Tab-separated table of C-alpha atoms in Angstrom:
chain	number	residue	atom	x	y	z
A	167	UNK	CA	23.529	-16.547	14.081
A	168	UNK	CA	22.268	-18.228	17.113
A	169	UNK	CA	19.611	-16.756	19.618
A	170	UNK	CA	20.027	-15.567	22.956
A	171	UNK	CA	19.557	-18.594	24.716
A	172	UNK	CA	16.757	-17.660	26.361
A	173	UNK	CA	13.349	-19.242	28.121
A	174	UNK	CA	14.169	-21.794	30.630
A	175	UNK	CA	18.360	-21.621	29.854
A	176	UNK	CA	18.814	-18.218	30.198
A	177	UNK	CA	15.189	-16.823	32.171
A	178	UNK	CA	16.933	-13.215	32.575
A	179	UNK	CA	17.246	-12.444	28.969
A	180	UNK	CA	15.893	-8.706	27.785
A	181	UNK	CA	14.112	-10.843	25.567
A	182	UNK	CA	12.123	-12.610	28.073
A	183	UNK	CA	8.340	-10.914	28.848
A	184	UNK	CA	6.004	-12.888	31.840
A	185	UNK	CA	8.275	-15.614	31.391
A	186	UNK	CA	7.788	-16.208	27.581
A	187	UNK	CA	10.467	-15.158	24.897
A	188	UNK	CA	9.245	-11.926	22.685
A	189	UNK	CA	11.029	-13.717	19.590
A	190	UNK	CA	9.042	-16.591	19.969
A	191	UNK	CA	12.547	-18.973	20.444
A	192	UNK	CA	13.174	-21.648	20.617
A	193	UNK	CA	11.649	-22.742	16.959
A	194	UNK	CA	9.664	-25.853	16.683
A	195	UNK	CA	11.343	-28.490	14.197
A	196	UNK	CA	9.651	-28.892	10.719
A	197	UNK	CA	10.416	-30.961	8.228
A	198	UNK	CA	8.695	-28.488	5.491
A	199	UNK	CA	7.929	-24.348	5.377
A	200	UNK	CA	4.371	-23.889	5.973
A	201	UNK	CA	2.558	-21.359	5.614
A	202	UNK	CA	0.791	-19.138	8.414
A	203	UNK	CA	-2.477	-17.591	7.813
A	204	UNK	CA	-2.049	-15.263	10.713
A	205	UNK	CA	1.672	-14.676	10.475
A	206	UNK	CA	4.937	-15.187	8.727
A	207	UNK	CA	5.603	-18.529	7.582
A	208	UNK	CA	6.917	-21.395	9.163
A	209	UNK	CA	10.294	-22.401	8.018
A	210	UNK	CA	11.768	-25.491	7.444
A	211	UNK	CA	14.223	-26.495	10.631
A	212	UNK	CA	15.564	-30.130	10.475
A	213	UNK	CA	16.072	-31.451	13.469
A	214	UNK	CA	20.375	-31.674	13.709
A	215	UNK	CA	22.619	-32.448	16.216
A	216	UNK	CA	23.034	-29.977	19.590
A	217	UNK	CA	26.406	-27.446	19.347
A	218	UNK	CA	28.334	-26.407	22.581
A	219	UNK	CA	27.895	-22.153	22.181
A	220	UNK	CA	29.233	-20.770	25.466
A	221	UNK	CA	27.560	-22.604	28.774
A	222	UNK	CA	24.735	-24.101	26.616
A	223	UNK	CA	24.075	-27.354	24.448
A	224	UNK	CA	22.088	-25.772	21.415
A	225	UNK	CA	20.472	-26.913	18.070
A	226	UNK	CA	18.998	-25.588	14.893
A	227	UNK	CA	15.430	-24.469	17.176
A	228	UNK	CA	17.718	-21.236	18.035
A	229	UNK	CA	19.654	-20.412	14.952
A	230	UNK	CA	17.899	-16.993	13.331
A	231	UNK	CA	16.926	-16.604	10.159
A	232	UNK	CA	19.135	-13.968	7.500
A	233	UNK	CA	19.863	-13.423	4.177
A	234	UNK	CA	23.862	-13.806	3.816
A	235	UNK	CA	23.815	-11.235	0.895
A	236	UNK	CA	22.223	-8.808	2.586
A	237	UNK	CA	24.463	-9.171	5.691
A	238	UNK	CA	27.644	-8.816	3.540
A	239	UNK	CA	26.320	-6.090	1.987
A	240	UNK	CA	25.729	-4.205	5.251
A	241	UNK	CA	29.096	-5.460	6.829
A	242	UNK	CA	28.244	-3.544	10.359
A	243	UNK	CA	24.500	-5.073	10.891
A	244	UNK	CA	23.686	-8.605	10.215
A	245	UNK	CA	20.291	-8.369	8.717
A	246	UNK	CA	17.293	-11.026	9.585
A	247	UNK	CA	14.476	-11.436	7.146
A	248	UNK	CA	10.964	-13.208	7.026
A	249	UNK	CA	8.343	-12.747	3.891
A	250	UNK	CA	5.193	-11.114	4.163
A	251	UNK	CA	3.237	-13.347	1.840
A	252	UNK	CA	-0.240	-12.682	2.959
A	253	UNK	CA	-2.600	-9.562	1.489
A	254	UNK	CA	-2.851	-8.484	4.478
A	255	UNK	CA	0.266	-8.038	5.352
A	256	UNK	CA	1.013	-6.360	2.368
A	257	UNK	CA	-1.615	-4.115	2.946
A	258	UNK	CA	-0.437	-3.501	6.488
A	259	UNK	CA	2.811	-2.168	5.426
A	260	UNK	CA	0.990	-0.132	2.407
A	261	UNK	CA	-0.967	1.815	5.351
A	262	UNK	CA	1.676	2.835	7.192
A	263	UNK	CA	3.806	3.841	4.583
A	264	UNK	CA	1.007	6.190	3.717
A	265	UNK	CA	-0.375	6.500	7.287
A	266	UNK	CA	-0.615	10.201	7.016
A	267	UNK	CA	1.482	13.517	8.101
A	268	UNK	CA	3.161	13.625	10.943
A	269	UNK	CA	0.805	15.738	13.909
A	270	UNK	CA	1.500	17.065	17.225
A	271	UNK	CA	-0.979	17.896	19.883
A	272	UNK	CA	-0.199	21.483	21.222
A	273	UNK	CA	-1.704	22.631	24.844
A	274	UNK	CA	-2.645	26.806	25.261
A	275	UNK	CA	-2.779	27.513	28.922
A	276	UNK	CA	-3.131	30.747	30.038
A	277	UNK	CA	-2.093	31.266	33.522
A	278	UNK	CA	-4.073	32.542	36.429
A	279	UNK	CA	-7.210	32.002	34.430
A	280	UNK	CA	-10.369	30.483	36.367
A	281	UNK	CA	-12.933	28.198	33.956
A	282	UNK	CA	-10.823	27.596	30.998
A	283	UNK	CA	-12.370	24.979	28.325
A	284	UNK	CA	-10.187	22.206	28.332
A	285	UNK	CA	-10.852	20.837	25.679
A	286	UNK	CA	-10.855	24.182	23.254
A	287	UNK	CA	-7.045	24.563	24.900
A	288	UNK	CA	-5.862	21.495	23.014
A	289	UNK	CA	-4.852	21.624	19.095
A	290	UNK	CA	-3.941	18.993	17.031
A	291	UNK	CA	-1.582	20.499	14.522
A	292	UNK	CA	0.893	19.129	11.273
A	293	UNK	CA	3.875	18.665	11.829
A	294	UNK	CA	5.574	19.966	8.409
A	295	UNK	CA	10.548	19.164	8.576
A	296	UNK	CA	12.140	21.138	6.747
A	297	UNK	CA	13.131	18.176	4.161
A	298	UNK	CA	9.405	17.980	3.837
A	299	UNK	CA	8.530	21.755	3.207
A	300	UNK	CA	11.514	21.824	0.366
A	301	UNK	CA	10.027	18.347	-1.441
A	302	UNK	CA	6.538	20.030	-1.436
A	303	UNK	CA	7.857	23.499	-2.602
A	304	UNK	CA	9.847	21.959	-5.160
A	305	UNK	CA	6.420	20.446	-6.659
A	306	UNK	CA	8.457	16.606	-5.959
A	307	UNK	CA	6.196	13.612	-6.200
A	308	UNK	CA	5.225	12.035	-3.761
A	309	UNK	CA	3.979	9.156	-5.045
A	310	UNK	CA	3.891	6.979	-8.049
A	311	UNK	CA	1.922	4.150	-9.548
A	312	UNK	CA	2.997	1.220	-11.565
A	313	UNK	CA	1.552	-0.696	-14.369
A	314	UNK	CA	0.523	-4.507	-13.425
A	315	UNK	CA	2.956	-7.059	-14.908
A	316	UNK	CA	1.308	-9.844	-16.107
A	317	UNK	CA	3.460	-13.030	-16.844
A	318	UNK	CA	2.489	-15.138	-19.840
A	319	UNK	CA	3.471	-18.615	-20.334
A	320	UNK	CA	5.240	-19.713	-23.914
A	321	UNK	CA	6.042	-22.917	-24.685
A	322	UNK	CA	5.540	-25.706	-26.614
A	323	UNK	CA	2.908	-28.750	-26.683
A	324	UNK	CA	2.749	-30.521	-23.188
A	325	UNK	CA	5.985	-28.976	-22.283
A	326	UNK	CA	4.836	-25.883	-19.654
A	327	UNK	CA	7.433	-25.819	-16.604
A	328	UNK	CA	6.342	-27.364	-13.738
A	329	UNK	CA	7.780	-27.484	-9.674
A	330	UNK	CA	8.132	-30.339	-8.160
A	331	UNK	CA	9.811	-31.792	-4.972
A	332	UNK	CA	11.476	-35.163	-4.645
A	333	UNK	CA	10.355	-38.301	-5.078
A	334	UNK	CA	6.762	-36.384	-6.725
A	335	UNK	CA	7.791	-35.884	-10.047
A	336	UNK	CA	4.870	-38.347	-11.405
A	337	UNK	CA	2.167	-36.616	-9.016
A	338	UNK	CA	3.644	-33.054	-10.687
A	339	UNK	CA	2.827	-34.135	-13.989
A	340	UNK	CA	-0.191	-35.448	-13.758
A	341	UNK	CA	-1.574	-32.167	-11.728
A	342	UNK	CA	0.170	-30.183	-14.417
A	343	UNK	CA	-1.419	-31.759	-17.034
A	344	UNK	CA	-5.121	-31.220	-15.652
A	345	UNK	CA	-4.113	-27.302	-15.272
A	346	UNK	CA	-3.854	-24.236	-17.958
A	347	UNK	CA	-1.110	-22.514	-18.467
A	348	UNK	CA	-2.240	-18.588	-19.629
A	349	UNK	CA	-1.100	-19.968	-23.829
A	350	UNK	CA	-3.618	-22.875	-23.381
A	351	UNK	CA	-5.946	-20.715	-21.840
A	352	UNK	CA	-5.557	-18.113	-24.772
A	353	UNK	CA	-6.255	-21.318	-27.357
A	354	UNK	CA	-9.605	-22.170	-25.813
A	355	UNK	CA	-10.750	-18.377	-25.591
A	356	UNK	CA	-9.941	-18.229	-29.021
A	357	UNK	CA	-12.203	-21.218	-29.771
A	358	UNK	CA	-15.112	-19.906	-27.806
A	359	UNK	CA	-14.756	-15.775	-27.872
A	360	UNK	CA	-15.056	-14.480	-30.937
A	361	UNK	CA	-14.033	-10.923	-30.070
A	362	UNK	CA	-10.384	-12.226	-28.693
A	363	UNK	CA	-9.588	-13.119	-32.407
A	364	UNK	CA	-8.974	-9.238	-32.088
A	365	UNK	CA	-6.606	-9.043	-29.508
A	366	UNK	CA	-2.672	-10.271	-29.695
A	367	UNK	CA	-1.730	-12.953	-27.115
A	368	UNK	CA	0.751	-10.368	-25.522
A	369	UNK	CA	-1.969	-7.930	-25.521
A	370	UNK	CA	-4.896	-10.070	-23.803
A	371	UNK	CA	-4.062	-8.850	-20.838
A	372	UNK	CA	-5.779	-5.099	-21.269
A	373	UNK	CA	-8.697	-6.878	-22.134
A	374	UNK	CA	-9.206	-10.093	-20.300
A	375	UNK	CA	-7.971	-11.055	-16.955
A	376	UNK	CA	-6.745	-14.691	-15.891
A	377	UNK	CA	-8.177	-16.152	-12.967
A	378	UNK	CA	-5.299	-19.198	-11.512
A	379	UNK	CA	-6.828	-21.433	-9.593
A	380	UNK	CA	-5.940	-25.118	-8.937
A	381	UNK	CA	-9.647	-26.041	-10.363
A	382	UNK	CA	-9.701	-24.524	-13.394
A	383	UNK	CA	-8.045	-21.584	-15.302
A	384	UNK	CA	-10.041	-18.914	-17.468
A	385	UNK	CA	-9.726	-15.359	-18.953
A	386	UNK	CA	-12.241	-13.425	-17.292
A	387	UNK	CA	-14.533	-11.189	-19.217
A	388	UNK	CA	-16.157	-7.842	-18.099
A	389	UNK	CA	-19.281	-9.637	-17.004
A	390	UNK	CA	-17.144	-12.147	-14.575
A	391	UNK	CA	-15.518	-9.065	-13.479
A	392	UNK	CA	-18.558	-7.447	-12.135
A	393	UNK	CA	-19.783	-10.569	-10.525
A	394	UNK	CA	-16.512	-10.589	-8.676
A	395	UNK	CA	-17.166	-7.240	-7.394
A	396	UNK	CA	-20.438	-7.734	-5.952
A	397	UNK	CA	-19.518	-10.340	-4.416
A	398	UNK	CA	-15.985	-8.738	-2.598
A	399	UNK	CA	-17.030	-4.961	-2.310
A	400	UNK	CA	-17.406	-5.247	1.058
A	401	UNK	CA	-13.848	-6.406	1.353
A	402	UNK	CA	-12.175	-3.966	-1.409
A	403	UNK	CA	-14.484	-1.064	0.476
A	404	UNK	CA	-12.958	-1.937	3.785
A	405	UNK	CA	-10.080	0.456	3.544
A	406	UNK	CA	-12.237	3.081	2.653
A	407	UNK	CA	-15.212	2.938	5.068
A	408	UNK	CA	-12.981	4.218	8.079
A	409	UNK	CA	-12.417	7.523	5.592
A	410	UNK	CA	-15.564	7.657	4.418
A	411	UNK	CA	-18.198	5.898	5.628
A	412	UNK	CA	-20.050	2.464	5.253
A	413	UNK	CA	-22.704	3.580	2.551
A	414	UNK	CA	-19.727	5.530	0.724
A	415	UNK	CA	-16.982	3.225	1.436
A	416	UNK	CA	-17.601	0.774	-1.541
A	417	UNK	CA	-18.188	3.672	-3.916
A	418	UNK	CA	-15.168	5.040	-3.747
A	419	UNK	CA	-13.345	2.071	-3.861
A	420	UNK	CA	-15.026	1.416	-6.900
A	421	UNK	CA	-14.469	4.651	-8.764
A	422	UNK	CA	-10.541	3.759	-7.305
A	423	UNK	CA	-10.726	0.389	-9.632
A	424	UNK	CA	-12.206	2.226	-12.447
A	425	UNK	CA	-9.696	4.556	-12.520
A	426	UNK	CA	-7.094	2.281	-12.462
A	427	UNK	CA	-8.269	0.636	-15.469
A	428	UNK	CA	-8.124	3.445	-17.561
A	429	UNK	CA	-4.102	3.362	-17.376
């Protein structure tokens, strides 16, 4: 799928705002994805020859992104998609999934009245479909959590699966071979913690938690864990300090992460 043309080709497209294209096109050329700390990543486009489409000479800057499953799965609308990758874009679409009910803001005005309060004459009110009012009466849930899948690794001596790209298979192994996997991990709890010699490996993860990080690799135990917190309450709080308030905020988030580790 190509776009528009736009920008300077085309300046009257509907995509066009103060002279700048709302789909930010034409691309910029990359010869790798990147990510985007602010945004969605930025995609690989080689830089190919131009292709006559219509009046205009264009190249792989304007072709859109979609998933060609997708598309042929919903024949009638080709479908374009990016990935959120970022927490906080995750968390974005979390919040306004569960934004809240729907409200409307009703006005009382009695006529020929003199002095009215204004502001006493405005209600907000919840808006309650009828699809909504049978889910509710029917005792339906409306939500649901999920237990955390944790992956662990199995394989044998010096033979954990690695990613490379090519022409970097050497500089692959030797990073992989500096990092822990979650079984060689397990291996040097069991040498250290004596309590894990309790514990299967496919059950560590109730117990311990496994920190990945490109510098080392560890199963955290309760005392790491509460380090951790101190350290990010303020950020875990955040979501619930505009609820609650600042002093609260944390606290609830808190009792939140307790109770999720009682599933």
């Amino acid at each position: 799928m190509i776009h528009g043309p736009c920008g300077t080709l085309n300046p009257n497209s509907p995509y066009m705002r103060e002279s700048v294209c709302t789909k930010q096109h034409p691309k910029e050329f990359r010869e790798k994805t990147e990510e985007n700390i602010n945004g969605y990543p930025m995609y690989q486009r080689k830089c190919t020859e131009s292709v006559r489409v219509g009046r205009h000479d264009l190249d792989n800057r304007w072709v859109v992104l979609y998933n060609t499953w997708l598309s042929k799965k919903n024949s009638m609308l080709p479908l374009m998609q990016k990935y959120a990758l970022l927490q906080k874009n995750v968390k974005y679409l979390y919040k306004y999934v569960y934004k809240g009910h729907d409200a409307a803001s009703i006005r009382f005005q009695n006529e020929n009245t003199l002095g009215h309060d204004e502001i006493l004459s405005f209600l907000d009110g919840r808006y309650v479909s009828a699809p909504e009012a049978m889910w509710r009466l029917n005792e339906f849930n409306l939500s649901e959590k999920f237990r955390t899948v944790v992956q662990l690794a199995f394989h044998l001596p010096d033979q954990q699966t690695i990613v490379y790209q090519d022409g970097q298979e050497e500089e692959a192994v030797a990073r992989a071979s500096t990092r822990q996997t979650t079984l060689t991990s397990w291996f040097e709890l069991n040498k250290n913690d004596q309590d894990s010699h309790n514990y299967l490996y496919t059950d560590l993860p109730h117990y311990y938690t496994f920190n990945r990080s490109l510098e080392e690799c560890l199963w955290l135990t309760s005392k790491i864990l509460k380090e951790l917190w101190f350290r990010y309450k303020d950020a875990l709080g955040e979501d619930f300090v505009g609820q609650y308030s600042e002093d609260s905020g944390p606290e609830y988030a808190l009792a939140e992460i307790e109770e999720f580790f009682k599933y």
